[in-house]
Coordinates of N, CA and C in Angstrom, one line a residue:
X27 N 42.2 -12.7 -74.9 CA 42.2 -14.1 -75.3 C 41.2 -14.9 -74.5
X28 N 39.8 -14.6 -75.0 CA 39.0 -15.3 -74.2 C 39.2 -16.8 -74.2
X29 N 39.1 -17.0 -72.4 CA 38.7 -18.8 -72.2 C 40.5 -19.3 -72.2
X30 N 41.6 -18.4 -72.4 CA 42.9 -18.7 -72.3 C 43.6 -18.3 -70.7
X31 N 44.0 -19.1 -69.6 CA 44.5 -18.3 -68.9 C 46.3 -18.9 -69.1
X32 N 46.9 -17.6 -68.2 CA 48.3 -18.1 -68.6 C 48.6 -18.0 -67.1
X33 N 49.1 -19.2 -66.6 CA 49.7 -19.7 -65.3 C 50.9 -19.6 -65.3
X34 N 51.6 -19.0 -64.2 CA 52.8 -18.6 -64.2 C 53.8 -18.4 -63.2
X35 N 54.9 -18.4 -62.9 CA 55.7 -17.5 -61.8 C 56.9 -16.7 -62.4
X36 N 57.0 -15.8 -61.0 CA 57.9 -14.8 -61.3 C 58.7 -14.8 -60.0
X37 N 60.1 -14.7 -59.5 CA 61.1 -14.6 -58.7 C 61.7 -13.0 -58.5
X38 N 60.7 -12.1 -59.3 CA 61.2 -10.7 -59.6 C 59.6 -10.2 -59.8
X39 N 59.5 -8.8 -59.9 CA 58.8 -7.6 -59.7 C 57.4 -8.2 -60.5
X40 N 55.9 -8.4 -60.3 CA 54.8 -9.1 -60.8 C 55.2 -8.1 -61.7
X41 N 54.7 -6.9 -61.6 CA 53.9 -5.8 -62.5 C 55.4 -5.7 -64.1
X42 N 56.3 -6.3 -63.3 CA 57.9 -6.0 -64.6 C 57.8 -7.3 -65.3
X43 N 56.9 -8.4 -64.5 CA 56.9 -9.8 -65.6 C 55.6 -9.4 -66.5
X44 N 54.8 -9.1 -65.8 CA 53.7 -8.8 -66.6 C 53.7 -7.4 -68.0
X45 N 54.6 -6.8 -68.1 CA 54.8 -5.8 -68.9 C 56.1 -6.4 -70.0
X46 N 56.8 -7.2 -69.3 CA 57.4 -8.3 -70.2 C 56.9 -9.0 -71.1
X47 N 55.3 -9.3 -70.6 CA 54.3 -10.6 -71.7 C 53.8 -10.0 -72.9
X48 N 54.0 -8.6 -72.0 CA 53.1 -7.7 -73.0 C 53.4 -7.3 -74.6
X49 N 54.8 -7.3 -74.1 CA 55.6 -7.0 -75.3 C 56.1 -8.1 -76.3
X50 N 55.7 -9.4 -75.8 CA 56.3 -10.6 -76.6 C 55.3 -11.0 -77.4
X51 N 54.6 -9.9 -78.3 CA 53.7 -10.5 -79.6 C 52.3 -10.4 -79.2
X52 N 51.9 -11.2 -77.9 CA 50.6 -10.8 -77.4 C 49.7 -10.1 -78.0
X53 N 48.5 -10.3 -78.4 CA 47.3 -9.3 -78.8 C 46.9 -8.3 -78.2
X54 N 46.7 -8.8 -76.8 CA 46.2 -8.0 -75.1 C 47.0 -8.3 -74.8
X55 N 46.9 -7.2 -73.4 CA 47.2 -7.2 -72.0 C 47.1 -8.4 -71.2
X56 N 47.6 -8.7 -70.7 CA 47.2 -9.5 -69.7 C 46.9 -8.8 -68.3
X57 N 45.6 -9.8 -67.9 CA 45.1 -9.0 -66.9 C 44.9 -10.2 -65.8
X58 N 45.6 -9.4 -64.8 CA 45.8 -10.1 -63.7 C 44.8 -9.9 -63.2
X59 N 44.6 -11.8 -62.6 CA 43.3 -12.1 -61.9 C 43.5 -12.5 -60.3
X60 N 44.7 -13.3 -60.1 CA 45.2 -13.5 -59.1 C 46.3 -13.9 -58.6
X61 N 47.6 -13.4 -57.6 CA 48.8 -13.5 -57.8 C 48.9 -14.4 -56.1
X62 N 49.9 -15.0 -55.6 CA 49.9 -15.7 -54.5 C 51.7 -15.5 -53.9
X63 N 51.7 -15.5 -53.0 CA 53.2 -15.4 -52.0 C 53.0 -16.9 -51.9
X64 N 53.9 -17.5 -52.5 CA 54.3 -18.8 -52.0 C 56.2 -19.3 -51.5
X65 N 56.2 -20.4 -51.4 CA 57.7 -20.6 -50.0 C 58.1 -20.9 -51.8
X66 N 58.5 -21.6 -52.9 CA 59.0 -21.8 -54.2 C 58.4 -21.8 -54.8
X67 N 58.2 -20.8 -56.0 CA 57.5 -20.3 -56.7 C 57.1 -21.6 -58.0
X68 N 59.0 -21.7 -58.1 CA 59.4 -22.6 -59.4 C 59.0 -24.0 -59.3
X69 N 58.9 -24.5 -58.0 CA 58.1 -25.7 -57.4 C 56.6 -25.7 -57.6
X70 N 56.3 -24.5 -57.3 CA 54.4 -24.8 -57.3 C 54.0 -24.5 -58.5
X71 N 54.6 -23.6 -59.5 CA 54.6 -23.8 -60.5 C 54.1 -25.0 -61.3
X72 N 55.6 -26.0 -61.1 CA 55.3 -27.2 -61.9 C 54.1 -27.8 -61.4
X73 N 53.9 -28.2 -60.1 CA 53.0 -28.8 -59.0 C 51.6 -28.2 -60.2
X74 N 51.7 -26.8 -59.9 CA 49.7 -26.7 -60.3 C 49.7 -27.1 -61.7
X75 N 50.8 -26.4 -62.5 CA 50.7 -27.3 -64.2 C 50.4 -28.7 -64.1
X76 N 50.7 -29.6 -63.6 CA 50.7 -30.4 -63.2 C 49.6 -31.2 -63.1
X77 N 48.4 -30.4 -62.2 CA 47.4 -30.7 -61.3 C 46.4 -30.1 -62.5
X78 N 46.6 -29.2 -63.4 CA 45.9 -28.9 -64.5 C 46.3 -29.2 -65.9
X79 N 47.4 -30.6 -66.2 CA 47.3 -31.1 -67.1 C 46.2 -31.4 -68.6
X80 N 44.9 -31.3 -68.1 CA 43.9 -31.9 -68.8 C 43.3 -30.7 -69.3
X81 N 43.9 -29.6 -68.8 CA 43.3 -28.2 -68.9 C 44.4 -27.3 -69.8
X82 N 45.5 -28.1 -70.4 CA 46.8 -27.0 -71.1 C 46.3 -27.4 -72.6
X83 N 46.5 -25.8 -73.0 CA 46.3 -25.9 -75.0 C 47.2 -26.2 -75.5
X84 N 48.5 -26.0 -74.7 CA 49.5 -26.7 -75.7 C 50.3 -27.2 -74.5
X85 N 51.5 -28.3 -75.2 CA 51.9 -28.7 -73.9 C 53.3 -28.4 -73.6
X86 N 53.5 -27.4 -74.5 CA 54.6 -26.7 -74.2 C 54.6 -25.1 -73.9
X87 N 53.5 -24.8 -73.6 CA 53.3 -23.7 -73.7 C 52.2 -23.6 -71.8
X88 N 52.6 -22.1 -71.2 CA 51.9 -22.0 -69.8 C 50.2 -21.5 -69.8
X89 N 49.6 -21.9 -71.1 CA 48.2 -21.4 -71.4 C 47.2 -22.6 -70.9
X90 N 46.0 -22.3 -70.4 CA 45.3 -23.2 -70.4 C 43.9 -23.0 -70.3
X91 N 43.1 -23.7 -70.7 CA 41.5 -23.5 -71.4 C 40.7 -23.9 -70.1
X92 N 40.0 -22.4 -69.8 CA 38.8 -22.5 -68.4 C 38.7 -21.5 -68.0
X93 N 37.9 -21.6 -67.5 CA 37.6 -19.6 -66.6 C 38.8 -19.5 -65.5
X94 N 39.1 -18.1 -64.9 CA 40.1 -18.0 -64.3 C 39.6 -19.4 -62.9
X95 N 38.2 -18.5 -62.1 CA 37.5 -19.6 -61.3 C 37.2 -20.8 -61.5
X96 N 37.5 -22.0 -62.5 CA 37.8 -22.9 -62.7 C 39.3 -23.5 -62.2
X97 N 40.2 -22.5 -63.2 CA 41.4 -22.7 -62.3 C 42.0 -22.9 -61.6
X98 N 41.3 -21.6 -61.1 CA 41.8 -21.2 -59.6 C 41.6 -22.3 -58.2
X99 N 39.8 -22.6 -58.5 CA 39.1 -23.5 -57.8 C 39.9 -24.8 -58.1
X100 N 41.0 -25.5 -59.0 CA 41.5 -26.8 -59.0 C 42.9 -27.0 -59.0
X101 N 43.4 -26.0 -59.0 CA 44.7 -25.7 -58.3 C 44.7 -24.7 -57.0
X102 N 43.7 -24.6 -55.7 CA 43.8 -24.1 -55.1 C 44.5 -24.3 -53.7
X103 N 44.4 -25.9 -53.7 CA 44.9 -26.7 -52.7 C 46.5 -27.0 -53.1
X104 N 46.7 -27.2 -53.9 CA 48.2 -27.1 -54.6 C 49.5 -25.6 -54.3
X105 N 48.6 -24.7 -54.6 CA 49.0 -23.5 -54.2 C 49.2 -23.1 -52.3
X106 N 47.8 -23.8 -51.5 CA 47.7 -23.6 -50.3 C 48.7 -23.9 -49.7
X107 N 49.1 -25.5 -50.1 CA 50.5 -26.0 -49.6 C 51.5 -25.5 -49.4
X108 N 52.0 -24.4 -50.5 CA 52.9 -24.0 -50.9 C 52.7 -22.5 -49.7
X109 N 51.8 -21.9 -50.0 CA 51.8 -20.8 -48.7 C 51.9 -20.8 -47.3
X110 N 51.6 -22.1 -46.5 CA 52.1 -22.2 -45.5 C 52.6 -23.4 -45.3
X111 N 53.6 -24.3 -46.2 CA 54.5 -25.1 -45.7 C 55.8 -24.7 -46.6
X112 N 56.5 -25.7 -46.6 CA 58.0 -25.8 -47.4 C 58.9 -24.9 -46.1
X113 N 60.1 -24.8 -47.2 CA 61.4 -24.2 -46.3 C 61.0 -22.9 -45.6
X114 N 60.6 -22.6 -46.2 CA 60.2 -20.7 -46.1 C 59.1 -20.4 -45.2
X115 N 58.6 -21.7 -44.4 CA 56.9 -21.7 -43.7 C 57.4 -20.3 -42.9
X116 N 58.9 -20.5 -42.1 CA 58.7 -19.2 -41.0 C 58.5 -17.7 -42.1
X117 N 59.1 -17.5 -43.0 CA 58.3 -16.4 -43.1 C 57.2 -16.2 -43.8
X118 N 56.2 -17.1 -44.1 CA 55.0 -17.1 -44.5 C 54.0 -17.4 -43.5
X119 N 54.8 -18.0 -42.2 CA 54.0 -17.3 -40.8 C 54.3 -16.2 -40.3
X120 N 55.2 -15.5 -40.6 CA 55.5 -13.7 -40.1 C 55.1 -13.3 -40.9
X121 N 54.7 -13.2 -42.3 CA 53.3 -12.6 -43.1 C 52.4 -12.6 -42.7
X122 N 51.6 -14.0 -41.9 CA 50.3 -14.3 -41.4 C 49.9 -13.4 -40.6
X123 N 50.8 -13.2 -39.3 CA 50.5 -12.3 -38.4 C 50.7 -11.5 -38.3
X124 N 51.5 -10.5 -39.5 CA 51.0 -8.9 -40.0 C 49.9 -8.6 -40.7
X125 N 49.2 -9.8 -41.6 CA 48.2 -9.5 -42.4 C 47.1 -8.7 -41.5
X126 N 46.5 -8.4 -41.7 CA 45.1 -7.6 -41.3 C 44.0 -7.3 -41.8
X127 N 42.7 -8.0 -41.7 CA 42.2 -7.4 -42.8 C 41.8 -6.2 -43.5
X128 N 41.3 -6.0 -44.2 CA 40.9 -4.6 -45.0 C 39.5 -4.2 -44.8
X129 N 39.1 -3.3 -45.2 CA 37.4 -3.0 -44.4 C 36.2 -3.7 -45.9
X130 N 37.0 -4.4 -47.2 CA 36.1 -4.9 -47.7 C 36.3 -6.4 -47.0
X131 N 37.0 -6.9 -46.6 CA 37.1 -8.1 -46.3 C 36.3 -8.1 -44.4
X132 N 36.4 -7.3 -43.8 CA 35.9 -7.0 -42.6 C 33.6 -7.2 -42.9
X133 N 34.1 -6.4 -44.0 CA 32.5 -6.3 -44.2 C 31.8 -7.5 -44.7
X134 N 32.7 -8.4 -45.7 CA 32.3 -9.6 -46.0 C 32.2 -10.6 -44.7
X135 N 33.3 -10.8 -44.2 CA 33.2 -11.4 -42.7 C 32.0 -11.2 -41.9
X136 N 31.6 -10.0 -41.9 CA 30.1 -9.6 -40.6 C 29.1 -10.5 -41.7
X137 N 29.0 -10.4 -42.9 CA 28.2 -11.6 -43.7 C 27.9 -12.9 -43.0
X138 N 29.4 -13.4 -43.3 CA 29.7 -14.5 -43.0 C 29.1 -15.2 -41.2
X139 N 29.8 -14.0 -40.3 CA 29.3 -14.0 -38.7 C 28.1 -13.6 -38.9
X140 N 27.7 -13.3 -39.1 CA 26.1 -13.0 -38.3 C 24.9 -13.9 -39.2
X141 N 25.1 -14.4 -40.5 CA 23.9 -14.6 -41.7 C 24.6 -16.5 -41.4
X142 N 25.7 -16.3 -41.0 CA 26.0 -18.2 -41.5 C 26.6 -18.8 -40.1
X143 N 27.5 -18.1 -39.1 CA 28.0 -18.3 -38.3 C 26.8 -19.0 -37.4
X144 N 26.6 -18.3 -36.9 CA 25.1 -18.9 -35.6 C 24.3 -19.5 -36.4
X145 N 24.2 -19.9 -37.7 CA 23.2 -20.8 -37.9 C 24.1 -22.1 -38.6
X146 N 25.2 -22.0 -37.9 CA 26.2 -22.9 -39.0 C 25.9 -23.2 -40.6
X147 N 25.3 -22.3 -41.2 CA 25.4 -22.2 -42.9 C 26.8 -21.0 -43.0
X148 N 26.8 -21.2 -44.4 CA 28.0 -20.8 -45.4 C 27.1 -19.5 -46.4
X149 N 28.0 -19.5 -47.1 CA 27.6 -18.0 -48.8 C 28.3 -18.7 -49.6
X150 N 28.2 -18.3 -50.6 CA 29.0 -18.6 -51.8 C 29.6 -17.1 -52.3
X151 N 30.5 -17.1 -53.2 CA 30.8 -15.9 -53.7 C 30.0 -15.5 -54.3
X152 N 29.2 -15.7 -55.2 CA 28.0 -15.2 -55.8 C 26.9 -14.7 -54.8
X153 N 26.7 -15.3 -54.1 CA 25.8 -14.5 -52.8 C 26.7 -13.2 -52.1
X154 N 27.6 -13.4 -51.8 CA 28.2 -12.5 -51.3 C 28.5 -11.2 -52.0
X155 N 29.0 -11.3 -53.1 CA 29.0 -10.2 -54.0 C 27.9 -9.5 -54.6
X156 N 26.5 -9.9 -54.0 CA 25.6 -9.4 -54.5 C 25.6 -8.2 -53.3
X157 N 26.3 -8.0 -52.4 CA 26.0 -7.1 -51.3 C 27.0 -6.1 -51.4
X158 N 28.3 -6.3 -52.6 CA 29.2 -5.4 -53.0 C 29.5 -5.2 -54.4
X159 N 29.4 -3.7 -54.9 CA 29.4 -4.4 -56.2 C 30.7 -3.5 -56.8
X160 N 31.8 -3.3 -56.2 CA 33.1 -3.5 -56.2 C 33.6 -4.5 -56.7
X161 N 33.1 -5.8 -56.9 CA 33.7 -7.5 -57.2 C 33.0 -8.0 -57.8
X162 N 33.2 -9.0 -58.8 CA 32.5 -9.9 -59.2 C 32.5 -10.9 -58.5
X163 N 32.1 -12.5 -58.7 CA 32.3 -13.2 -57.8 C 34.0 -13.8 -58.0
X164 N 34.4 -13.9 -59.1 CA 35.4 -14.2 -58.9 C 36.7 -13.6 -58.7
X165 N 36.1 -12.2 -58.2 CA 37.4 -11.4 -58.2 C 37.3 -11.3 -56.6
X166 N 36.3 -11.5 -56.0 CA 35.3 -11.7 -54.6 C 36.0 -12.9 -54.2
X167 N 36.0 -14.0 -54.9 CA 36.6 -15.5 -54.4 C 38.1 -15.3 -54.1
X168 N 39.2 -15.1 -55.1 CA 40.1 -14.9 -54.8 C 40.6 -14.1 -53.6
X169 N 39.8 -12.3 -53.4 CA 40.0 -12.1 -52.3 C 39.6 -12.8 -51.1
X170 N 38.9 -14.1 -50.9 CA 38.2 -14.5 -50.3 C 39.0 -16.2 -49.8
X171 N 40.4 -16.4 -50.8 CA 41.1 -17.2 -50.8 C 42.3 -16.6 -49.9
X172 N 42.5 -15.6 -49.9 CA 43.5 -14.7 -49.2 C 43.3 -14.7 -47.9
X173 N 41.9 -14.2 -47.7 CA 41.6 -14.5 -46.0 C 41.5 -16.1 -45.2
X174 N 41.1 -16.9 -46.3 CA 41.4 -18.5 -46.0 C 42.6 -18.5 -45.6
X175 N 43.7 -18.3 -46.5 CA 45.2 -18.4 -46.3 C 45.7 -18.0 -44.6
X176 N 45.3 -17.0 -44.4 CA 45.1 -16.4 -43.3 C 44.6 -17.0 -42.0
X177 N 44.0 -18.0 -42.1 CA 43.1 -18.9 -41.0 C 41.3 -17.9 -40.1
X178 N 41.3 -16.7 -41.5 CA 39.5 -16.4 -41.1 C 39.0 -16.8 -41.2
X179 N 38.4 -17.3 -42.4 CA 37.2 -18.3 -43.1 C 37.9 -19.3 -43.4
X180 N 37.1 -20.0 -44.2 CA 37.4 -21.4 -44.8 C 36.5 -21.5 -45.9
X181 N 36.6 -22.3 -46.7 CA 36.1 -23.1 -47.9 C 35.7 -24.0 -48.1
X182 N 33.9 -24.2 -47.7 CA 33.3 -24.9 -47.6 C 33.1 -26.3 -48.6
X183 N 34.1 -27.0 -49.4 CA 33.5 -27.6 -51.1 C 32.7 -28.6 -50.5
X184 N 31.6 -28.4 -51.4 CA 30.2 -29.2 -51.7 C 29.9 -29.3 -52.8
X185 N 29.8 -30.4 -53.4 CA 29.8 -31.2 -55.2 C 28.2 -30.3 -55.3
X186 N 27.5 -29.9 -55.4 CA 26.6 -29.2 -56.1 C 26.7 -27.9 -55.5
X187 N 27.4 -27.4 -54.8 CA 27.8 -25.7 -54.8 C 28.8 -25.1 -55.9
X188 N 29.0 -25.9 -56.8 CA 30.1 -25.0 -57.6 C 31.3 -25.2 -57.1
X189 N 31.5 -23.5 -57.3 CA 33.3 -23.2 -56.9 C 33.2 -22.9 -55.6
X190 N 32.3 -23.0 -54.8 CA 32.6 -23.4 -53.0 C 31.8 -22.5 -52.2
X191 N 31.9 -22.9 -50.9 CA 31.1 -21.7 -50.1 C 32.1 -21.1 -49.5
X192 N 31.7 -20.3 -48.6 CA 32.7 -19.8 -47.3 C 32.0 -19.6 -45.9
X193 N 32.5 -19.7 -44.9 CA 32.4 -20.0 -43.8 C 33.5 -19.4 -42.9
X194 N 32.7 -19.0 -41.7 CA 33.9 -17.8 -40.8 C 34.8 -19.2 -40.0
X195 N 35.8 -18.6 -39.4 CA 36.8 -19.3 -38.5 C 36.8 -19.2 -37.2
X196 N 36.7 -19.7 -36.0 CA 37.1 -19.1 -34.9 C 37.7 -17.9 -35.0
X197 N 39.3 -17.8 -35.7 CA 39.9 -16.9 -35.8 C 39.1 -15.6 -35.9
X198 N 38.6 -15.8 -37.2 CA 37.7 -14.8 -37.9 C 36.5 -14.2 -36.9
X199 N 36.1 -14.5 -36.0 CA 34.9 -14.3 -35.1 C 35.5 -13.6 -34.0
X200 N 36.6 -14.5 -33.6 CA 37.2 -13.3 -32.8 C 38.2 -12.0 -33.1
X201 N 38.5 -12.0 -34.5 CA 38.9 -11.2 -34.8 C 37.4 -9.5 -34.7
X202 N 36.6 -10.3 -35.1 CA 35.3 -9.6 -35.3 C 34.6 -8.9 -34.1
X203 N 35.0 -9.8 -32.8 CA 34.4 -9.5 -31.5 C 35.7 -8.8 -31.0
X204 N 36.6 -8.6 -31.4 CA 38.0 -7.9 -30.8 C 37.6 -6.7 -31.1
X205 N 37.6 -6.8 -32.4 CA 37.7 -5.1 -33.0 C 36.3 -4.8 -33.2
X206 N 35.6 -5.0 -32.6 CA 34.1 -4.9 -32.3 C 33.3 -4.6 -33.6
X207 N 33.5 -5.2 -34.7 CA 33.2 -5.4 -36.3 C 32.2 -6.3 -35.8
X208 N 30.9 -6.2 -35.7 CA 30.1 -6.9 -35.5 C 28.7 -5.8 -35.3
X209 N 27.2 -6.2 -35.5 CA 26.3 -5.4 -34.9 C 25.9 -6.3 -33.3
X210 N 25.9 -5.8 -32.5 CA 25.6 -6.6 -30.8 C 24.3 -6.7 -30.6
X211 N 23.2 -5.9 -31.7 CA 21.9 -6.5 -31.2 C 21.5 -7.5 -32.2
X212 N 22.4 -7.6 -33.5 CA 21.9 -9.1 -34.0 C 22.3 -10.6 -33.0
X213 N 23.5 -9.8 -32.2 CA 23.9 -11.1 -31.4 C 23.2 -11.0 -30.3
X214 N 22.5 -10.0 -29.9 CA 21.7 -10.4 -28.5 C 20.0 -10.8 -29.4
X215 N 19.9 -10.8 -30.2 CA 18.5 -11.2 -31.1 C 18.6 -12.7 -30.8
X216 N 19.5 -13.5 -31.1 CA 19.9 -14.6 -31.1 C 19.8 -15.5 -29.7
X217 N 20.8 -14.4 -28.7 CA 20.4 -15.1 -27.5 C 19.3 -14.9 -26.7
X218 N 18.4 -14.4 -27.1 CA 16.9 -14.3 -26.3 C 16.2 -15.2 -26.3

């Protein structure tokens, strides 16, 4: 269903709601683009519908007209709230500090530190994913929303960049200099 996305929550098993949709008449599959741990699901729910009123094809129905990275990019702050505040923040801070990254997310980060960090510029997903081609940019962004969540990077918005840049974190730098995820002669290039 091109240009249709369907916004949604589930309180039970993603992959058991999603095989649920499947079966209710549907043409396709649905294909999951991006799913989120939030503190009430049923709350941010309504909140992002909400926030993407002007964007629903029907208004009784959870569908709505735009690319998933449109979406995503204007219900993203809606959603963020929901992942580290509300009732539930303590265990969506004891998820924070098991997360870890992964070695595609490690390698986007040395991007980030060495090409934007010291020069205080940013990437965009589309720049970034030109260096992996595992991801598109928007499959690149969303993972790239996950490590924001996390306090590595951040999300640069600038009205003529699109759907956003990215930019490392403290966190993220020293995450990089800990686990020695970094090259040390681009950082000694720098201090000469």
């Amino acid at each position: 269903m091109p240009g249709l996305v369907k916004i949604g929550h589930t309180s039970g098993s993603l992959y058991s709601r999603l095989q649920q949709l499947a079966s209710t008449g549907v043409p396709n599959h649905f294909q999951l683009i991006a799913s989120f741990y939030v503190s009430d699901s049923q709350q941010c729910e309504k909140d992002v519908h909400h926030k993407l009123q002007r964007y629903r094809s029907n208004p009784k129905r959870e569908f709505f007209l735009g690319t998933p990275a449109q979406l995503i990019n204007e219900s993203f702050s809606v959603i963020l709230s929901y992942i580290a505040s509300g009732e539930n923040a303590a265990v969506s801070i004891k998820s924070q500090e098991k997360y870890a990254p992964d070695e595609d997310d490690i390698y986007f980060m040395l991007f980030l530190f060495h090409d934007c960090y010291q020069q205080g510029t940013s990437y965009s997903s589309t720049e970034l994913a030109k260096h992996h081609r595992n991801y598109s940019p928007i499959e690149l962004d969303v993972k790239l929303m996950q490590l924001a969540s996390h306090g590595y990077i951040k999300r640069i918005n600038r009205e003529h960049d699109g759907i956003g840049r990215w930019a490392i974190l403290p966190k993220g730098v020293k995450f990089m200099l800990d686990g020695n995820h970094h090259d040390q002669s681009l950082l000694d290039e720098t201090n000469e």
